[in-house]
């Protein structure tokens, strides 16, 4: 099957002052934690956040650093990772617009448990742990949604452990591609396009396998017409087939 080449990633550079008060309010209003707030309450919440911009590759915070702030992705993509015992990077997640990270600052952790790296040029909305604690006290609906989010993350962690022990690597790779499509994918005429500078090494770390296994499995998916891929992109052509492989 001939492979259809796609254009490179679109320009994700940021203009100065991207996160205006209006943009901040809309982004926060779309976030699950603040969706039920009135316009006036959302104004008060938005006033507690500050804009921070990062070039691609910059560290937003490092594993082990004091956990002082929480972050929402306002623009771009963020990679969460830890370093293994041999110094290798273990990718935990990819985040995009509207997603919260740095939650250690509000759950009693003194230090961040992972590093957050700007995968593309990024704008974040940042709030101190103390200010977020004040929001939780003032708005019980936010506190309840934070608890639900933490419970969901715990369930995801347990499922990841189960998969590493019991699920074949091919199924884990398929499931990871589907999750990435849900988080950062975009509808395309011939499938779902994941546009992200995510290497096979990154994907291997997310799945808990070797780069060679990822390369071999992805090549097999391409031969079967399930995906197409190139530098910094993966196109999911047959989502139902991947779901079958993933066991979902």
PDB file of C-alpha atoms in Angstrom:
ATOM      1  CA  UNK A   1       0.000   0.000   0.000  1.00  0.00           C
ATOM      2  CA  UNK A   2       1.411   3.392  -0.931  1.00  0.00           C
ATOM      3  CA  UNK A   3       1.973   5.705   1.964  1.00  0.00           C
ATOM      4  CA  UNK A   4       0.474   9.151   1.832  1.00  0.00           C
ATOM      5  CA  UNK A   5       2.957  11.704   3.127  1.00  0.00           C
ATOM      6  CA  UNK A   6       1.571  14.415   5.343  1.00  0.00           C
ATOM      7  CA  UNK A   7       2.729  17.909   6.073  1.00  0.00           C
ATOM      8  CA  UNK A   8       4.994  18.504   9.104  1.00  0.00           C
ATOM      9  CA  UNK A   9       3.608  19.737  12.384  1.00  0.00           C
ATOM     10  CA  UNK A  10       1.839  23.049  12.084  1.00  0.00           C
ATOM     11  CA  UNK A  11       3.520  26.109  13.563  1.00  0.00           C
ATOM     12  CA  UNK A  12       2.872  26.057  17.310  1.00  0.00           C
ATOM     13  CA  UNK A  13       4.926  29.123  18.183  1.00  0.00           C
ATOM     14  CA  UNK A  14       3.391  31.508  20.679  1.00  0.00           C
ATOM     15  CA  UNK A  15       2.684  35.189  20.333  1.00  0.00           C
ATOM     16  CA  UNK A  16       3.547  37.427  23.261  1.00  0.00           C
ATOM     17  CA  UNK A  17       0.675  37.844  25.698  1.00  0.00           C
ATOM     18  CA  UNK A  18      -1.178  34.833  24.335  1.00  0.00           C
ATOM     19  CA  UNK A  19      -3.130  34.148  27.518  1.00  0.00           C
ATOM     20  CA  UNK A  20      -5.221  37.299  27.828  1.00  0.00           C
ATOM     21  CA  UNK A  21      -7.790  37.537  30.613  1.00  0.00           C
ATOM     22  CA  UNK A  22     -10.489  36.479  28.138  1.00  0.00           C
ATOM     23  CA  UNK A  23      -8.470  33.466  26.927  1.00  0.00           C
ATOM     24  CA  UNK A  24      -7.629  32.450  30.504  1.00  0.00           C
ATOM     25  CA  UNK A  25     -11.275  32.575  31.519  1.00  0.00           C
ATOM     26  CA  UNK A  26     -12.357  30.473  28.535  1.00  0.00           C
ATOM     27  CA  UNK A  27      -9.623  27.863  29.093  1.00  0.00           C
ATOM     28  CA  UNK A  28     -10.409  27.558  32.784  1.00  0.00           C
ATOM     29  CA  UNK A  29     -14.149  27.530  32.107  1.00  0.00           C
ATOM     30  CA  UNK A  30     -13.677  24.595  29.762  1.00  0.00           C
ATOM     31  CA  UNK A  31     -11.621  22.672  32.359  1.00  0.00           C
ATOM     32  CA  UNK A  32     -13.612  20.039  34.238  1.00  0.00           C
ATOM     33  CA  UNK A  33     -12.737  21.456  37.665  1.00  0.00           C
ATOM     34  CA  UNK A  34     -14.293  24.877  36.988  1.00  0.00           C
ATOM     35  CA  UNK A  35     -17.060  24.059  34.497  1.00  0.00           C
ATOM     36  CA  UNK A  36     -19.887  24.623  37.028  1.00  0.00           C
ATOM     37  CA  UNK A  37     -18.737  28.037  38.251  1.00  0.00           C
ATOM     38  CA  UNK A  38     -20.619  31.226  37.478  1.00  0.00           C
ATOM     39  CA  UNK A  39     -18.997  33.895  35.312  1.00  0.00           C
ATOM     40  CA  UNK A  40     -18.237  36.031  38.390  1.00  0.00           C
ATOM     41  CA  UNK A  41     -16.691  33.106  40.267  1.00  0.00           C
ATOM     42  CA  UNK A  42     -14.666  32.196  37.195  1.00  0.00           C
ATOM     43  CA  UNK A  43     -13.329  35.755  37.090  1.00  0.00           C
ATOM     44  CA  UNK A  44     -12.143  35.422  40.690  1.00  0.00           C
ATOM     45  CA  UNK A  45     -10.563  32.045  39.993  1.00  0.00           C
ATOM     46  CA  UNK A  46      -8.854  33.283  36.832  1.00  0.00           C
ATOM     47  CA  UNK A  47      -7.312  36.216  38.714  1.00  0.00           C
ATOM     48  CA  UNK A  48      -5.301  33.747  40.824  1.00  0.00           C
ATOM     49  CA  UNK A  49      -3.554  32.253  37.776  1.00  0.00           C
ATOM     50  CA  UNK A  50      -0.441  33.548  36.052  1.00  0.00           C
ATOM     51  CA  UNK A  51       0.743  32.957  32.502  1.00  0.00           C
ATOM     52  CA  UNK A  52       4.105  31.293  31.848  1.00  0.00           C
ATOM     53  CA  UNK A  53       5.611  30.537  28.448  1.00  0.00           C
ATOM     54  CA  UNK A  54       8.205  27.834  27.707  1.00  0.00           C
ATOM     55  CA  UNK A  55      10.168  27.015  24.542  1.00  0.00           C
ATOM     56  CA  UNK A  56      10.159  23.430  23.258  1.00  0.00           C
ATOM     57  CA  UNK A  57      12.443  21.255  25.386  1.00  0.00           C
ATOM     58  CA  UNK A  58      12.353  23.510  28.450  1.00  0.00           C
ATOM     59  CA  UNK A  59      11.766  22.021  31.891  1.00  0.00           C
ATOM     60  CA  UNK A  60       8.612  23.351  33.524  1.00  0.00           C
ATOM     61  CA  UNK A  61       9.659  21.603  36.723  1.00  0.00           C
ATOM     62  CA  UNK A  62      12.031  18.760  37.549  1.00  0.00           C
ATOM     63  CA  UNK A  63      11.520  15.547  39.471  1.00  0.00           C
ATOM     64  CA  UNK A  64      12.461  16.098  43.114  1.00  0.00           C
ATOM     65  CA  UNK A  65      12.066  19.900  43.002  1.00  0.00           C
ATOM     66  CA  UNK A  66       9.884  21.553  45.704  1.00  0.00           C
ATOM     67  CA  UNK A  67       6.210  21.200  44.733  1.00  0.00           C
ATOM     68  CA  UNK A  68       4.945  24.766  44.919  1.00  0.00           C
ATOM     69  CA  UNK A  69       2.559  25.235  41.988  1.00  0.00           C
ATOM     70  CA  UNK A  70      -0.051  23.598  39.775  1.00  0.00           C
ATOM     71  CA  UNK A  71      -0.285  24.076  36.033  1.00  0.00           C
ATOM     72  CA  UNK A  72      -2.898  23.965  33.291  1.00  0.00           C
ATOM     73  CA  UNK A  73      -1.794  23.559  29.691  1.00  0.00           C
ATOM     74  CA  UNK A  74      -3.102  26.604  27.832  1.00  0.00           C
ATOM     75  CA  UNK A  75      -1.285  25.951  24.562  1.00  0.00           C
ATOM     76  CA  UNK A  76       1.030  23.234  23.257  1.00  0.00           C
ATOM     77  CA  UNK A  77       1.946  19.807  24.575  1.00  0.00           C
ATOM     78  CA  UNK A  78       3.699  18.754  27.791  1.00  0.00           C
ATOM     79  CA  UNK A  79       5.536  15.498  28.454  1.00  0.00           C
ATOM     80  CA  UNK A  80       5.633  14.024  31.968  1.00  0.00           C
ATOM     81  CA  UNK A  81       8.563  11.722  32.694  1.00  0.00           C
ATOM     82  CA  UNK A  82      10.726  10.150  35.346  1.00  0.00           C
ATOM     83  CA  UNK A  83      14.329   9.038  35.186  1.00  0.00           C
ATOM     84  CA  UNK A  84      15.126   5.363  35.645  1.00  0.00           C
ATOM     85  CA  UNK A  85      17.915   3.952  37.768  1.00  0.00           C
ATOM     86  CA  UNK A  86      20.232   4.008  34.741  1.00  0.00           C
ATOM     87  CA  UNK A  87      19.391   7.617  33.907  1.00  0.00           C
ATOM     88  CA  UNK A  88      16.999   6.751  31.076  1.00  0.00           C
ATOM     89  CA  UNK A  89      13.791   8.716  30.595  1.00  0.00           C
ATOM     90  CA  UNK A  90      10.517   6.940  31.346  1.00  0.00           C
ATOM     91  CA  UNK A  91       7.630   8.818  29.740  1.00  0.00           C
ATOM     92  CA  UNK A  92       4.490   8.773  31.882  1.00  0.00           C
ATOM     93  CA  UNK A  93       2.034  10.861  29.895  1.00  0.00           C
ATOM     94  CA  UNK A  94       1.433  13.437  27.170  1.00  0.00           C
ATOM     95  CA  UNK A  95      -0.776  16.421  27.999  1.00  0.00           C
ATOM     96  CA  UNK A  96      -2.474  19.023  25.863  1.00  0.00           C
ATOM     97  CA  UNK A  97      -4.783  22.033  26.222  1.00  0.00           C
ATOM     98  CA  UNK A  98      -6.919  22.118  29.369  1.00  0.00           C
ATOM     99  CA  UNK A  99      -5.097  19.363  31.267  1.00  0.00           C
ATOM    100  CA  UNK A 100      -3.854  19.805  34.838  1.00  0.00           C
ATOM    101  CA  UNK A 101      -0.428  18.719  36.075  1.00  0.00           C
ATOM    102  CA  UNK A 102       1.822  19.287  39.076  1.00  0.00           C
ATOM    103  CA  UNK A 103      -0.854  17.961  41.435  1.00  0.00           C
ATOM    104  CA  UNK A 104       1.737  17.043  44.083  1.00  0.00           C
ATOM    105  CA  UNK A 105       1.424  20.634  45.279  1.00  0.00           C
ATOM    106  CA  UNK A 106      -2.090  20.005  46.636  1.00  0.00           C
ATOM    107  CA  UNK A 107      -1.955  16.422  47.897  1.00  0.00           C
ATOM    108  CA  UNK A 108       0.606  16.865  50.660  1.00  0.00           C
ATOM    109  CA  UNK A 109       3.696  16.113  48.590  1.00  0.00           C
ATOM    110  CA  UNK A 110       6.681  18.336  49.252  1.00  0.00           C
ATOM    111  CA  UNK A 111       8.404  17.515  45.972  1.00  0.00           C
ATOM    112  CA  UNK A 112       7.318  16.756  42.426  1.00  0.00           C
ATOM    113  CA  UNK A 113       7.257  13.040  41.631  1.00  0.00           C
ATOM    114  CA  UNK A 114       8.040  13.546  37.948  1.00  0.00           C
ATOM    115  CA  UNK A 115       9.505  16.074  35.526  1.00  0.00           C
ATOM    116  CA  UNK A 116       7.357  18.156  33.173  1.00  0.00           C
ATOM    117  CA  UNK A 117       8.966  19.084  29.858  1.00  0.00           C
ATOM    118  CA  UNK A 118       7.546  21.356  27.157  1.00  0.00           C
ATOM    119  CA  UNK A 119       7.229  18.994  24.199  1.00  0.00           C
ATOM    120  CA  UNK A 120       6.309  21.952  21.959  1.00  0.00           C
ATOM    121  CA  UNK A 121       6.313  25.697  22.676  1.00  0.00           C
ATOM    122  CA  UNK A 122       3.917  25.945  25.622  1.00  0.00           C
ATOM    123  CA  UNK A 123       1.867  28.416  27.561  1.00  0.00           C
ATOM    124  CA  UNK A 124       0.710  27.334  31.010  1.00  0.00           C
ATOM    125  CA  UNK A 125      -1.663  28.861  33.518  1.00  0.00           C
ATOM    126  CA  UNK A 126      -0.007  28.531  36.906  1.00  0.00           C
ATOM    127  CA  UNK A 127      -1.365  28.802  40.438  1.00  0.00           C
ATOM    128  CA  UNK A 128       0.442  28.380  43.740  1.00  0.00           C
ATOM    129  CA  UNK A 129      -0.427  25.447  45.958  1.00  0.00           C
ATOM    130  CA  UNK A 130      -1.609  27.847  48.662  1.00  0.00           C
ATOM    131  CA  UNK A 131      -3.951  29.671  46.294  1.00  0.00           C
ATOM    132  CA  UNK A 132      -5.341  26.375  44.989  1.00  0.00           C
ATOM    133  CA  UNK A 133      -5.949  25.197  48.552  1.00  0.00           C
ATOM    134  CA  UNK A 134      -7.900  28.415  49.122  1.00  0.00           C
ATOM    135  CA  UNK A 135     -10.016  27.677  46.042  1.00  0.00           C
ATOM    136  CA  UNK A 136     -10.795  24.197  47.362  1.00  0.00           C
ATOM    137  CA  UNK A 137     -12.021  25.682  50.639  1.00  0.00           C
ATOM    138  CA  UNK A 138     -14.069  28.388  48.915  1.00  0.00           C
ATOM    139  CA  UNK A 139     -15.597  26.149  46.229  1.00  0.00           C
ATOM    140  CA  UNK A 140     -16.492  22.629  47.446  1.00  0.00           C
ATOM    141  CA  UNK A 141     -17.485  21.640  43.883  1.00  0.00           C
ATOM    142  CA  UNK A 142     -13.851  22.085  42.794  1.00  0.00           C
ATOM    143  CA  UNK A 143     -12.624  19.978  45.728  1.00  0.00           C
ATOM    144  CA  UNK A 144     -15.037  17.184  44.817  1.00  0.00           C
ATOM    145  CA  UNK A 145     -13.893  17.140  41.199  1.00  0.00           C
ATOM    146  CA  UNK A 146     -10.239  17.093  42.268  1.00  0.00           C
ATOM    147  CA  UNK A 147     -10.964  14.021  44.420  1.00  0.00           C
ATOM    148  CA  UNK A 148     -12.663  12.320  41.471  1.00  0.00           C
ATOM    149  CA  UNK A 149      -9.675  13.157  39.266  1.00  0.00           C
ATOM    150  CA  UNK A 150      -7.223  11.711  41.787  1.00  0.00           C
ATOM    151  CA  UNK A 151      -9.322   8.537  42.024  1.00  0.00           C
ATOM    152  CA  UNK A 152      -9.279   8.218  38.221  1.00  0.00           C
ATOM    153  CA  UNK A 153      -5.493   8.610  38.158  1.00  0.00           C
ATOM    154  CA  UNK A 154      -5.144   5.917  40.825  1.00  0.00           C
ATOM    155  CA  UNK A 155      -7.284   3.579  38.739  1.00  0.00           C
ATOM    156  CA  UNK A 156      -5.125   4.328  35.682  1.00  0.00           C
ATOM    157  CA  UNK A 157      -1.965   3.554  37.648  1.00  0.00           C
ATOM    158  CA  UNK A 158      -3.377   0.228  38.818  1.00  0.00           C
ATOM    159  CA  UNK A 159      -4.416  -0.645  35.264  1.00  0.00           C
ATOM    160  CA  UNK A 160      -0.937   0.197  33.977  1.00  0.00           C
ATOM    161  CA  UNK A 161       0.626  -2.148  36.536  1.00  0.00           C
ATOM    162  CA  UNK A 162      -1.789  -4.908  35.512  1.00  0.00           C
ATOM    163  CA  UNK A 163      -0.970  -4.429  31.844  1.00  0.00           C
ATOM    164  CA  UNK A 164       2.781  -4.575  32.415  1.00  0.00           C
ATOM    165  CA  UNK A 165       2.357  -7.905  34.165  1.00  0.00           C
ATOM    166  CA  UNK A 166      -0.303  -9.575  32.026  1.00  0.00           C
ATOM    167  CA  UNK A 167      -0.878  -7.853  28.667  1.00  0.00           C
ATOM    168  CA  UNK A 168       1.285  -8.575  25.562  1.00  0.00           C
ATOM    169  CA  UNK A 169       3.393  -5.698  24.261  1.00  0.00           C
ATOM    170  CA  UNK A 170       1.418  -5.490  20.993  1.00  0.00           C
ATOM    171  CA  UNK A 171      -1.787  -4.894  22.952  1.00  0.00           C
ATOM    172  CA  UNK A 172      -0.099  -2.293  25.184  1.00  0.00           C
ATOM    173  CA  UNK A 173       1.226  -0.420  22.143  1.00  0.00           C
ATOM    174  CA  UNK A 174      -2.229  -0.415  20.532  1.00  0.00           C
ATOM    175  CA  UNK A 175      -3.802   0.833  23.758  1.00  0.00           C
ATOM    176  CA  UNK A 176      -1.201   3.582  24.156  1.00  0.00           C
ATOM    177  CA  UNK A 177      -1.807   4.782  20.590  1.00  0.00           C
ATOM    178  CA  UNK A 178      -5.543   4.894  21.285  1.00  0.00           C
ATOM    179  CA  UNK A 179      -5.006   6.874  24.488  1.00  0.00           C
ATOM    180  CA  UNK A 180      -2.729   9.335  22.696  1.00  0.00           C
ATOM    181  CA  UNK A 181      -5.370   9.707  19.980  1.00  0.00           C
ATOM    182  CA  UNK A 182      -7.969  10.503  22.637  1.00  0.00           C
ATOM    183  CA  UNK A 183      -5.714  13.047  24.354  1.00  0.00           C
ATOM    184  CA  UNK A 184      -3.891  14.800  21.520  1.00  0.00           C
ATOM    185  CA  UNK A 185      -5.376  13.361  18.309  1.00  0.00           C
ATOM    186  CA  UNK A 186      -7.148  15.401  15.649  1.00  0.00           C
ATOM    187  CA  UNK A 187      -9.837  14.209  13.198  1.00  0.00           C
ATOM    188  CA  UNK A 188      -8.487  13.733   9.671  1.00  0.00           C
ATOM    189  CA  UNK A 189     -10.131  12.698   6.419  1.00  0.00           C
ATOM    190  CA  UNK A 190      -8.546   9.249   6.627  1.00  0.00           C
ATOM    191  CA  UNK A 191      -8.421   8.659  10.379  1.00  0.00           C
ATOM    192  CA  UNK A 192      -7.149  10.268  13.572  1.00  0.00           C
ATOM    193  CA  UNK A 193      -3.898  12.201  13.327  1.00  0.00           C
ATOM    194  CA  UNK A 194      -1.560  12.346  16.322  1.00  0.00           C
ATOM    195  CA  UNK A 195       0.766  15.269  15.697  1.00  0.00           C
ATOM    196  CA  UNK A 196       3.436  15.218  18.409  1.00  0.00           C
ATOM    197  CA  UNK A 197       7.230  14.996  18.514  1.00  0.00           C
ATOM    198  CA  UNK A 198       7.054  11.582  20.176  1.00  0.00           C
ATOM    199  CA  UNK A 199       9.897   9.224  19.324  1.00  0.00           C
ATOM    200  CA  UNK A 200       9.748   5.441  19.297  1.00  0.00           C
ATOM    201  CA  UNK A 201      11.946   5.583  22.387  1.00  0.00           C
ATOM    202  CA  UNK A 202       9.295   7.742  24.096  1.00  0.00           C
ATOM    203  CA  UNK A 203       6.560   5.322  23.055  1.00  0.00           C
ATOM    204  CA  UNK A 204       8.609   2.368  24.300  1.00  0.00           C
ATOM    205  CA  UNK A 205       9.007   4.055  27.684  1.00  0.00           C
ATOM    206  CA  UNK A 206       5.269   4.729  27.913  1.00  0.00           C
ATOM    207  CA  UNK A 207       4.465   1.107  27.072  1.00  0.00           C
ATOM    208  CA  UNK A 208       7.199  -0.459  29.202  1.00  0.00           C
ATOM    209  CA  UNK A 209       8.984  -2.316  26.405  1.00  0.00           C
ATOM    210  CA  UNK A 210      12.016  -1.907  24.141  1.00  0.00           C
ATOM    211  CA  UNK A 211      12.426   0.454  21.214  1.00  0.00           C
ATOM    212  CA  UNK A 212      13.038  -2.554  18.968  1.00  0.00           C
ATOM    213  CA  UNK A 213       9.685  -4.063  19.966  1.00  0.00           C
ATOM    214  CA  UNK A 214       7.899  -0.780  19.256  1.00  0.00           C
ATOM    215  CA  UNK A 215       9.607  -0.473  15.860  1.00  0.00           C
ATOM    216  CA  UNK A 216       8.680  -4.031  14.893  1.00  0.00           C
ATOM    217  CA  UNK A 217       5.084  -3.701  16.120  1.00  0.00           C
ATOM    218  CA  UNK A 218       4.509  -0.339  14.430  1.00  0.00           C
ATOM    219  CA  UNK A 219       5.877  -1.741  11.164  1.00  0.00           C
ATOM    220  CA  UNK A 220       3.392  -4.601  11.490  1.00  0.00           C
ATOM    221  CA  UNK A 221       0.534  -2.190  12.111  1.00  0.00           C
ATOM    222  CA  UNK A 222       1.529  -0.253   8.980  1.00  0.00           C
ATOM    223  CA  UNK A 223       1.653  -3.381   6.823  1.00  0.00           C
ATOM    224  CA  UNK A 224      -1.842  -4.307   7.971  1.00  0.00           C
ATOM    225  CA  UNK A 225      -3.147  -0.814   7.171  1.00  0.00           C
ATOM    226  CA  UNK A 226      -3.987   0.013  10.777  1.00  0.00           C
ATOM    227  CA  UNK A 227      -1.761   3.073  10.981  1.00  0.00           C
ATOM    228  CA  UNK A 228       0.536   5.256   8.943  1.00  0.00           C
ATOM    229  CA  UNK A 229       3.402   7.226  10.460  1.00  0.00           C
ATOM    230  CA  UNK A 230       6.240   9.575   9.744  1.00  0.00           C
ATOM    231  CA  UNK A 231       8.505  11.997  11.555  1.00  0.00           C
ATOM    232  CA  UNK A 232       6.532  13.414  14.487  1.00  0.00           C
ATOM    233  CA  UNK A 233       3.149  12.022  13.482  1.00  0.00           C
ATOM    234  CA  UNK A 234       1.055   8.857  13.589  1.00  0.00           C
ATOM    235  CA  UNK A 235      -2.201   8.436  11.678  1.00  0.00           C
ATOM    236  CA  UNK A 236      -4.641   5.882  13.067  1.00  0.00           C
ATOM    237  CA  UNK A 237      -6.446   4.482  10.025  1.00  0.00           C
ATOM    238  CA  UNK A 238      -8.370   1.609  11.626  1.00  0.00           C
ATOM    239  CA  UNK A 239      -9.387   2.452  15.179  1.00  0.00           C
ATOM    240  CA  UNK A 240     -11.710  -0.571  15.636  1.00  0.00           C
ATOM    241  CA  UNK A 241      -8.893  -2.967  14.693  1.00  0.00           C
ATOM    242  CA  UNK A 242      -6.563  -1.322  17.221  1.00  0.00           C
ATOM    243  CA  UNK A 243      -9.290  -1.539  19.850  1.00  0.00           C
ATOM    244  CA  UNK A 244      -9.574  -5.257  19.177  1.00  0.00           C
ATOM    245  CA  UNK A 245      -5.823  -5.698  19.587  1.00  0.00           C
ATOM    246  CA  UNK A 246      -5.870  -3.575  22.754  1.00  0.00           C
ATOM    247  CA  UNK A 247      -8.741  -5.595  24.173  1.00  0.00           C
ATOM    248  CA  UNK A 248     -10.986  -2.569  24.696  1.00  0.00           C
TER     249      UNK A 248
END
